[in-house]
Coordinates of C-alpha atoms (C1' of nucleotides) in Angstrom, one line a residue:
Chain A
M1 CA 49.7 -2.5 3.1
R2 CA 47.7 -2.1 0.0
Y3 CA 47.2 1.6 0.3
P4 CA 50.0 4.3 0.6
P5 CA 50.2 6.1 3.9
D6 CA 48.6 9.3 2.7
Y7 CA 45.8 7.6 0.8
K8 CA 43.3 7.9 3.6
A9 CA 43.8 11.7 4.1
N10 CA 43.5 12.2 0.4
A11 CA 40.4 10.1 0.1
R12 CA 38.8 11.9 3.0
A13 CA 39.6 15.3 1.4
R14 CA 38.0 14.2 -1.9
L15 CA 35.0 12.8 0.0
L16 CA 34.6 16.0 1.9
E17 CA 34.7 18.1 -1.2
T18 CA 32.0 16.1 -3.1
A19 CA 29.8 15.6 0.0
S20 CA 29.9 19.3 0.7
A21 CA 28.9 20.1 -2.8
L22 CA 26.0 17.7 -2.7
A23 CA 24.8 18.8 0.7
K24 CA 24.8 22.4 -0.3
E25 CA 22.8 21.6 -3.4
K26 CA 20.3 19.1 -2.1
G27 CA 20.4 19.6 1.7
F28 CA 22.3 17.7 4.3
G29 CA 19.6 16.0 6.2
T30 CA 17.6 14.9 3.2
T31 CA 20.6 13.4 1.4
G32 CA 21.5 9.9 2.3
V33 CA 25.0 8.5 3.1
D34 CA 24.6 6.4 0.0
A35 CA 24.2 9.4 -2.3
L36 CA 27.0 11.3 -0.6
M37 CA 29.4 8.4 -1.1
A38 CA 28.3 7.8 -4.7
A39 CA 29.2 11.4 -5.5
A40 CA 32.8 10.5 -4.5
G41 CA 32.7 7.3 -6.5
M42 CA 32.4 5.0 -3.4
T43 CA 29.7 3.0 -1.6
S44 CA 28.2 3.6 1.7
G45 CA 30.2 1.0 3.6
A46 CA 33.4 3.0 3.2
F47 CA 31.9 6.1 4.8
Y48 CA 32.5 4.9 8.3
S49 CA 36.2 4.5 7.7
H50 CA 36.4 8.3 7.5
F51 CA 33.6 9.6 9.8
K52 CA 32.1 8.0 12.8
S53 CA 28.6 9.1 12.1
K54 CA 26.6 11.4 9.7
P55 CA 26.4 14.3 12.2
E56 CA 30.2 14.1 12.4
L57 CA 30.3 14.7 8.6
L58 CA 28.2 17.9 8.9
K59 CA 30.7 19.3 11.5
A60 CA 33.6 18.5 9.0
I61 CA 31.7 20.1 6.1
I62 CA 31.1 23.3 8.1
E63 CA 34.7 23.5 9.2
H64 CA 36.1 22.9 5.8
E65 CA 33.7 25.1 3.8
L66 CA 33.6 28.1 6.2
A67 CA 37.4 28.3 6.0
H68 CA 36.9 29.3 2.4
T69 CA 34.4 31.9 3.3
T70 CA 36.7 33.4 6.0
A71 CA 39.5 33.6 3.4
L72 CA 37.2 35.8 1.2
F73 CA 37.6 38.6 3.8
T74 CA 41.2 38.1 4.8
G75 CA 43.9 40.7 3.9
K76 CA 41.7 42.7 1.6
D77 CA 41.4 46.5 1.2
T78 CA 38.1 48.2 0.6
A79 CA 38.3 47.9 -3.2
A80 CA 39.0 44.2 -3.1
L81 CA 36.3 43.7 -0.5
R82 CA 33.7 45.4 -2.8
K83 CA 34.7 43.0 -5.6
A84 CA 34.3 40.0 -3.3
F85 CA 30.8 41.1 -2.3
R86 CA 29.9 41.7 -6.0
S87 CA 30.9 38.1 -6.7
Y88 CA 29.0 36.8 -3.6
L89 CA 25.9 38.7 -4.7
S90 CA 26.1 37.5 -8.3
E91 CA 23.5 35.5 -10.2
Q92 CA 26.2 32.9 -10.7
H93 CA 26.5 32.3 -7.0
V94 CA 22.7 32.1 -6.6
A95 CA 22.5 29.6 -9.4
H96 CA 25.3 27.4 -8.1
P97 CA 24.9 26.5 -4.5
E98 CA 27.1 23.4 -4.9
S99 CA 30.2 25.5 -5.5
G100 CA 29.2 28.4 -3.3
C101 CA 29.2 29.6 0.4
P102 CA 27.7 27.1 2.9
L103 CA 25.9 29.8 4.9
P104 CA 22.9 30.4 2.6
A105 CA 22.5 26.7 2.1
L106 CA 23.2 24.9 5.4
T107 CA 22.8 27.4 8.3
P108 CA 19.3 26.2 9.4
E109 CA 20.6 22.7 9.5
V110 CA 23.5 23.8 11.7
A111 CA 21.0 25.6 14.0
R112 CA 19.4 22.2 14.6
A113 CA 22.7 20.3 15.0
D114 CA 24.7 19.3 18.1
A115 CA 26.7 21.8 20.2
A116 CA 30.1 20.7 18.8
T117 CA 29.0 21.6 15.2
R118 CA 27.6 24.9 16.3
E119 CA 30.8 25.7 18.1
V120 CA 32.9 25.1 15.0
F121 CA 30.4 27.3 13.1
E122 CA 30.5 30.1 15.6
Q123 CA 34.3 30.1 15.8
Q124 CA 34.8 30.3 12.0
L125 CA 32.0 32.9 11.5
V126 CA 33.3 35.2 14.2
Q127 CA 36.7 35.0 12.6
A128 CA 35.3 36.1 9.2
K129 CA 33.4 38.9 11.0
D130 CA 36.6 40.1 12.7
Q131 CA 38.4 40.2 9.4
L132 CA 35.7 42.3 7.8
Q133 CA 35.4 44.5 10.8
A134 CA 39.1 45.4 10.6
Q135 CA 38.3 47.0 7.2
L136 CA 35.4 49.1 8.5
S137 CA 35.0 52.0 10.8
D138 CA 33.8 51.6 14.4
D139 CA 30.2 52.0 13.3
G140 CA 30.7 49.8 10.3
H141 CA 28.4 47.0 11.5
A142 CA 30.3 44.0 10.0
W143 CA 27.6 41.6 11.3
A144 CA 24.9 43.6 9.4
V145 CA 26.8 43.3 6.2
I146 CA 27.3 39.6 6.6
A147 CA 23.7 38.9 7.5
Q148 CA 22.6 41.0 4.6
V149 CA 24.6 39.2 1.9
V150 CA 23.9 35.7 3.3
G151 CA 20.2 36.5 3.6
A152 CA 20.1 37.9 0.1
V153 CA 21.6 34.8 -1.6
M154 CA 19.3 32.5 0.4
L155 CA 16.1 34.4 -0.4
A156 CA 17.1 34.9 -4.0
R157 CA 17.5 31.1 -4.4
A158 CA 13.9 30.5 -3.2
M159 CA 12.4 33.0 -5.6
A160 CA 10.5 31.6 -8.7
S161 CA 11.4 34.2 -11.3
P162 CA 14.8 35.5 -12.5
E163 CA 13.3 39.0 -12.5
A164 CA 12.6 38.9 -8.8
R165 CA 16.0 37.4 -8.1
K166 CA 17.7 40.2 -10.0
A167 CA 15.8 43.0 -8.3
L168 CA 16.7 41.6 -4.9
L169 CA 20.3 41.2 -5.7
Q170 CA 20.6 44.6 -7.3
D171 CA 19.1 46.3 -4.3
V172 CA 21.4 44.5 -1.9
R173 CA 24.5 45.2 -4.1
Q174 CA 23.7 48.9 -3.9
S175 CA 23.2 48.8 -0.1
V176 CA 26.5 47.0 0.5
D177 CA 28.4 49.3 -1.9
A178 CA 27.1 52.2 0.1
L179 CA 28.1 50.7 3.4
L180 CA 31.7 50.0 2.2
V181 CA 32.1 53.5 0.7
T182 CA 31.0 55.5 3.7
Q183 CA 33.4 53.7 6.0
E184 CA 36.6 55.2 4.5
Chain B
M1 CA -22.7 12.7 8.4
R2 CA -20.7 12.3 11.5
Y3 CA -18.8 15.5 11.1
P4 CA -20.3 19.1 10.8
P5 CA -19.7 20.9 7.5
D6 CA -17.0 23.2 8.7
Y7 CA -15.1 20.4 10.5
K8 CA -12.7 19.7 7.7
A9 CA -11.7 23.3 7.3
N10 CA -11.1 23.7 11.0
A11 CA -9.2 20.5 11.2
R12 CA -7.0 21.5 8.3
A13 CA -6.3 24.9 9.9
R14 CA -5.3 23.3 13.2
L15 CA -3.1 20.8 11.4
L16 CA -1.5 23.6 9.4
E17 CA -0.7 25.5 12.6
T18 CA 0.9 22.6 14.4
A19 CA 2.7 21.2 11.3
S20 CA 4.1 24.7 10.6
A21 CA 5.5 25.0 14.1
L22 CA 7.1 21.6 14.0
A23 CA 8.6 22.2 10.6
K24 CA 10.1 25.5 11.6
E25 CA 11.6 23.9 14.7
K26 CA 12.9 20.6 13.4
G27 CA 13.0 21.2 9.6
F28 CA 10.4 20.2 7.0
G29 CA 12.2 17.5 5.1
T30 CA 13.6 15.7 8.1
T31 CA 10.3 15.6 9.9
G32 CA 8.0 12.7 9.0
V33 CA 4.3 12.8 8.3
D34 CA 3.8 10.7 11.4
A35 CA 5.4 13.3 13.6
L36 CA 3.6 16.2 11.9
M37 CA 0.3 14.5 12.4
A38 CA 1.0 13.5 16.0
A39 CA 1.6 17.2 16.8
A40 CA -2.0 17.8 15.8
G41 CA -3.2 14.8 17.8
M42 CA -3.9 12.6 14.8
T43 CA -2.3 9.7 13.0
S44 CA -0.6 9.7 9.6
G45 CA -3.4 8.0 7.7
A46 CA -5.6 11.1 8.2
F47 CA -3.0 13.4 6.6
Y48 CA -4.1 12.6 3.0
S49 CA -7.6 13.7 3.6
H50 CA -6.2 17.2 3.8
F51 CA -3.2 17.3 1.5
K52 CA -2.5 15.2 -1.5
S53 CA 1.2 14.9 -0.8
K54 CA 3.9 16.1 1.6
P55 CA 5.3 18.7 -0.9
E56 CA 1.8 20.1 -1.1
L57 CA 1.9 20.7 2.7
L58 CA 5.1 22.8 2.4
K59 CA 3.4 25.0 -0.1
A60 CA 0.4 25.4 2.3
I61 CA 2.8 26.2 5.2
I62 CA 4.6 28.9 3.2
E63 CA 1.4 30.4 2.1
H64 CA -0.1 30.5 5.6
E65 CA 3.1 31.5 7.5
L66 CA 4.3 34.2 5.1
A67 CA 0.9 35.9 5.3
H68 CA 1.8 36.6 9.0
T69 CA 5.1 38.1 8.0
T70 CA 3.6 40.3 5.4
A71 CA 1.1 41.6 8.0
L72 CA 4.1 42.7 10.1
F73 CA 4.9 45.4 7.5
T74 CA 1.3 46.4 6.6
G75 CA 0.0 49.9 7.4
K76 CA 2.7 50.9 9.8
D77 CA 4.6 54.2 10.2
T78 CA 8.3 54.4 10.8
A79 CA 8.0 54.2 14.6
A80 CA 5.8 51.1 14.4
L81 CA 8.1 49.5 11.9
R82 CA 11.1 50.1 14.1
K83 CA 9.3 48.4 17.0
A84 CA 8.4 45.4 14.7
F85 CA 12.0 45.0 13.7
R86 CA 13.2 45.1 17.3
S87 CA 10.8 42.3 18.1
Y88 CA 12.0 40.4 15.0
L89 CA 15.6 40.8 16.1
S90 CA 15.0 39.8 19.7
E91 CA 16.5 36.9 21.5
Q92 CA 13.0 35.6 22.0
H93 CA 12.5 35.2 18.3
V94 CA 15.9 33.6 17.9
A95 CA 15.1 31.1 20.8
H96 CA 11.6 30.2 19.5
P97 CA 11.6 29.3 15.8
E98 CA 8.4 27.3 16.2
S99 CA 6.4 30.4 16.8
G100 CA 8.5 32.7 14.6
C101 CA 8.9 33.8 11.0
P102 CA 9.3 30.9 8.5
L103 CA 12.0 32.7 6.5
P104 CA 15.1 32.0 8.7
A105 CA 13.9 28.5 9.3
L106 CA 12.6 27.2 5.9
T107 CA 13.9 29.2 3.0
P108 CA 16.7 26.8 1.9
E109 CA 14.1 24.0 1.8
V110 CA 11.8 26.3 -0.4
A111 CA 14.8 26.9 -2.7
R112 CA 14.9 23.2 -3.3
A113 CA 11.1 22.8 -3.7
D114 CA 8.9 22.7 -6.8
A115 CA 8.0 25.7 -8.9
A116 CA 4.5 26.1 -7.5
T117 CA 5.9 26.4 -3.9
R118 CA 8.5 28.9 -5.0
E119 CA 5.9 31.0 -6.8
V120 CA 3.8 31.2 -3.7
F121 CA 6.9 32.2 -1.8
E122 CA 7.9 34.9 -4.2
Q123 CA 4.4 36.4 -4.4
Q124 CA 4.1 36.8 -0.6
L125 CA 7.7 38.0 -0.1
V126 CA 7.4 40.6 -2.9
Q127 CA 4.2 41.8 -1.2
A128 CA 6.0 42.2 2.1
K129 CA 8.8 44.1 0.4
D130 CA 6.4 46.5 -1.3
Q131 CA 4.7 47.2 2.0
L132 CA 8.1 48.0 3.5
Q133 CA 9.3 50.0 0.5
A134 CA 6.3 52.3 0.8
Q135 CA 7.6 53.5 4.2
L136 CA 11.1 54.2 2.9
S137 CA 12.6 56.8 0.6
D138 CA 13.5 55.8 -3.0
D139 CA 17.0 54.7 -2.0
G140 CA 15.7 52.9 1.1
H141 CA 16.7 49.4 -0.1
A142 CA 13.7 47.5 1.3
W143 CA 15.2 44.2 0.1
A144 CA 18.5 44.9 1.9
V145 CA 16.6 45.5 5.2
I146 CA 14.6 42.2 4.8
A147 CA 17.7 40.2 3.8
Q148 CA 19.5 41.6 6.8
V149 CA 17.0 40.8 9.5
V150 CA 16.3 37.3 8.0
G151 CA 20.0 36.5 7.7
A152 CA 20.6 37.8 11.2
V153 CA 18.0 35.6 12.9
M154 CA 19.1 32.5 10.9
L155 CA 22.8 33.0 11.7
A156 CA 22.1 33.8 15.4
R157 CA 20.3 30.5 15.7
A158 CA 23.3 28.5 14.5
M159 CA 25.7 30.2 17.0
A160 CA 26.8 28.1 20.0
S161 CA 27.1 30.8 22.6
P162 CA 24.5 33.4 23.9
E163 CA 27.2 36.0 23.8
A164 CA 27.9 35.7 20.1
R165 CA 24.2 35.7 19.4
K166 CA 23.7 38.9 21.4
A167 CA 26.6 40.6 19.7
L168 CA 25.3 39.8 16.2
L169 CA 21.7 40.9 17.0
Q170 CA 22.9 44.1 18.7
D171 CA 24.9 45.1 15.6
V172 CA 22.0 44.4 13.2
R173 CA 19.5 46.2 15.4
Q174 CA 21.7 49.3 15.3
S175 CA 22.1 49.0 11.5
V176 CA 18.4 48.7 10.9
D177 CA 17.5 51.5 13.2
A178 CA 19.9 53.7 11.3
L179 CA 18.4 52.7 8.0
L180 CA 14.9 53.5 9.2
V181 CA 15.9 56.9 10.7
T182 CA 17.7 58.3 7.7
Q183 CA 14.8 57.6 5.3
E184 CA 12.5 60.3 6.8
Chain C
dG1 C1' -12.6 12.1 8.7
dT2 C1' -9.9 9.3 11.4
dC3 C1' -8.3 5.0 12.6
dT4 C1' -5.1 0.5 12.1
dA5 C1' -2.5 -2.2 9.1
dT6 C1' 0.4 -2.5 5.6
dA7 C1' 2.8 -2.0 1.3
dG8 C1' 7.3 -0.8 -0.9
dG9 C1' 11.2 2.0 -0.5
dT10 C1' 15.1 4.0 1.7
dA11 C1' 17.4 5.7 5.9
dG12 C1' 21.9 5.1 9.1
dA13 C1' 24.9 1.8 10.5
dT14 C1' 27.5 -2.8 11.1
dA15 C1' 29.8 -7.5 9.6
dG16 C1' 32.8 -10.0 7.0
dA17 C1' 35.2 -10.9 2.4
dC18 C1' 39.1 -9.2 -0.2
Chain D
dG1 C1' 40.2 1.0 2.7
dT2 C1' 36.5 -0.5 0.0
dC3 C1' 33.3 -3.8 -1.3
dT4 C1' 28.6 -6.5 -0.8
dA5 C1' 25.1 -8.0 2.1
dT6 C1' 22.3 -7.2 5.8
dC7 C1' 19.9 -5.5 10.1
dT8 C1' 16.5 -2.4 12.1
dA9 C1' 14.1 1.6 11.8
dC10 C1' 11.9 4.9 9.4
dC11 C1' 9.8 7.0 5.4
dT12 C1' 5.6 8.3 2.0
dA13 C1' 1.5 6.7 0.6
dT14 C1' -2.6 3.5 0.2
dA15 C1' -6.6 0.2 1.7
dG16 C1' -10.3 -0.9 4.3
dA17 C1' -12.9 -0.8 8.9
dC18 C1' -15.7 2.4 11.7

DNA sequence: GTCTATAGGTAGATAGAC
DNA sequence: GTCTATCTACCTATAGAC
């Protein structure tokens, strides 16, 4: 055998990483298999050794990327949570979708995807929400906080001017800070 | 002349309406000019009599559709606003993107679009925010409310189960109600 | 203004060499 | 497992008849 036994798993992991970054930056549906593979230093023919179709890749991207997001809310006290949200609502995050959360970049494409992909999405997102809810009081509205920060990053990215982006982010940062403070 | 003088404007308006609905439902980038025109009962050749390119159509869709959204927040007292947000956060709205707000459906595509499109987007969205801010106190966080409801509808649409969708919407409805109440 | 026809390019996916 | 080559389908956009 010309390839070591763990070669395929490693190659798939690298492929998933570069494909996720490109999909978050340019969009999943509008980016061809050719471009997704080129980003990993391969050609399109090799794609189907790792995924049976392009929709299958979207499911894998969501599974892989949302695990990172869930980790953001895991095992953190209120102070650490506030810091995590500051980072989420930063201009850095808005400026770099390729290395950021998949939710502001890919959610509408997930909404139009097959049931299997949406189930993976839901499972991971509910888990993140439960992790956050555990740190809030009963009327803490964890879903509202999540919707707020995801919506904010997405809307900020579509703005034309840095000033408008800053104003939006600043307002939502204050809102989230207040929500985290009053729960103690 | 075989067509009356106002024919072109009317045809363009009808085209914009059906193309907007289809783009919100299926995505703009992934829907071909052929399909967009067929929805209006025409063929693709006629498209370029109304728009000089496909990106130009996205700009027109955003301009046209966001005007509706801005109108939602115009000249309303707190009670009317609360009613408008209830409707925005309804399962009906989540289930029918084609007749709903363009923000939860098309914003990531706007983020990847040209500067002219993003400028139209920003202008309209800031106007909507100003209308809402006028009804809130100084610490009302109009951007936070908008980000919250847009994010909620988008995330709800990507969920697999009706139960998860309902839980998310319910939580955000309560959050928004509280924000509108405490501002008086 | 809308149609059909078509150009030229790229999409997702498969086949066979190595 | 990855490559090149290829198939078929679709894409955006244009040309010319009506």
